[in-house]
Amino acid sequence: MPLVSVIETGRARLYLFLFAVSTVLCIEKVVVDVNVTVSFSSVDALRSPLDWMYRLEEAGFQGWEIVNEGLQKVEGDLKERVRALHETTDLIFSLHAPLSDINIGSVNEPIWKESVRQVKESIESTYEFIDEVCVVHPGFFSPLSVQQPDSAVQKAVQALTSLCEFAADRGLRIAVENLTSANMLMGRYPDELVQLVRATNMENLGICLDVGHANTTQTLSEFFRIPAENEGVEIIHLHASDNMGERDLHLPLGEGNLDWDSVVRGIHDNGYSGLMVLELYTLEAGVASLDFLNNLLAHHGL
């Protein structure tokens, strides 16, 4: 089926139109309106968000996903500024829990406890202005845990259960994210995330689908099929960036080889209408990505 994606970014709102051939002799236009709120997140933890956070709405974004580490860690003066930004704008805030050196699948008990503690601390320090979702990485294997992978998965499930309970008390959901093709990472493939979500069995747990990560594992379509093939397992959050299919480059949309038609189709098929967070190095790259979406509209003359 030929697919035309029409994207309007006046408020970074995407309208997706599918056109299907109904018969050999007659073409019927089927219009599907799917609303995805486009948010921005900087993967540059060494650049202060004060350089760009006040320009998000003007740039066309509707939200900000805070990566709560490095110079984005919400504490002190930055916390007061973030609170004020939340109160004085219409931006929708989501949270990416700290990920550097954090391993909720560790079989080293002190490291596991500290990893869970830091994620909880991150939630505690920000939940007042986080609108719904906290993204968590599922962990990674060590030289020890790779010899006992079931134990690592069990520790990740134990951590996710504890984090979901903690988040639920603060009105949040946990979105566990698929990771890249790099060796030793957990959650690289659809069956791994499904296993974690089902074993945890918490109502406020779902999947954060990172389409760039899925591009490195060549499993984009399989990830989008998860809800249809696994009852009770939902995609509740989206991350987007581009790459060349090997490494997680966080390129602006359209500068890699990711099949954006497949992304549009997956969003439509799942009826997804939540946040789509563009994870990029600079706000300028975010603006370029919004331009890419606009150019799709112009390309089709619509």
Steps between C-alpha positions, in 0.01 A plus 500: 500500500651836407534721804506877511587665825385856543648686788415846617721653765323825587474361851709200420177304448519218251213412272553174324307416186488156343387457141397151389396353166159349553462331163689469174267750331419734787720680752344582834668749733503388863589778745633405841567778753753396763625757749854465632639766732857580398745562782873574514780346703870583490741206520785742569531468878796742506308800367279696735131496408494870588650551154183377327213404733332841476484471120318166480150635441619763255680225306171312465534231766222405739709329763836439661640170619753568774800267510563522871879482513802712415418868453132411457473357851205672662632651820571841655441801277421283197214334688346839574536602135347173379209541740441854374517386137242230571269749669525772234488300176287230344796263467439138595786366710621140507797353683789283387648345812880507531666239282876543531647216712146404608418130474167379637589152371821474701561179697739694722260583782656831621516630140143385436374675814682822412364493146142464624560768764626751243203443269262549792688812605463632146125441509466654845682818399292561186158337524325825592544626145524174305167452327487123475797293379841408636729311260731234644769289333469125568867449588797319354688174544835477676768231466330332795134543409553394139572158649169510687267708282185378673627649826561834329149500354360415843684797654368730224145378568550553874625853433218586260242375750645722772528798265143458375368496856703810583388679182134406545494673837608816316257467210754383243546212260829325428598448136778243458701576187638275228875542463745489210680211334811549717614180671404433863192727504168367621174574319642515149230283344121492528475167681736628771286803580180296487655259751588784736158667480307176545716375785472834681122504449437856616218709356716812471778330301527516122755523222692803380568423136815671378472476123867592454607218729269261315665605175835373631349158572288495180187432708289811450198320357523227763496756782195672356322162486549436873158632615312302236685178577530531879184580690555748781837623377476857373724758337449804723785724387709565187858616447615606153830581333678377189809289433656284231379171646811409695578748778272724705604832345201717602496668160225744403201332338564425134880498521528125544341195342208449738177418317273781617206362301520192722498722807188678376335168420586363844362808675178471301458125546542532877274800535784663689431859609756572771835674500755462224827626647769609256828403670768716342819685589377856443180697471618600152495130407149488639390788279661327201300188586179701507599640160541142378143429605380813320692400188312170490181702471644716224643199317152358456353835399252503785 
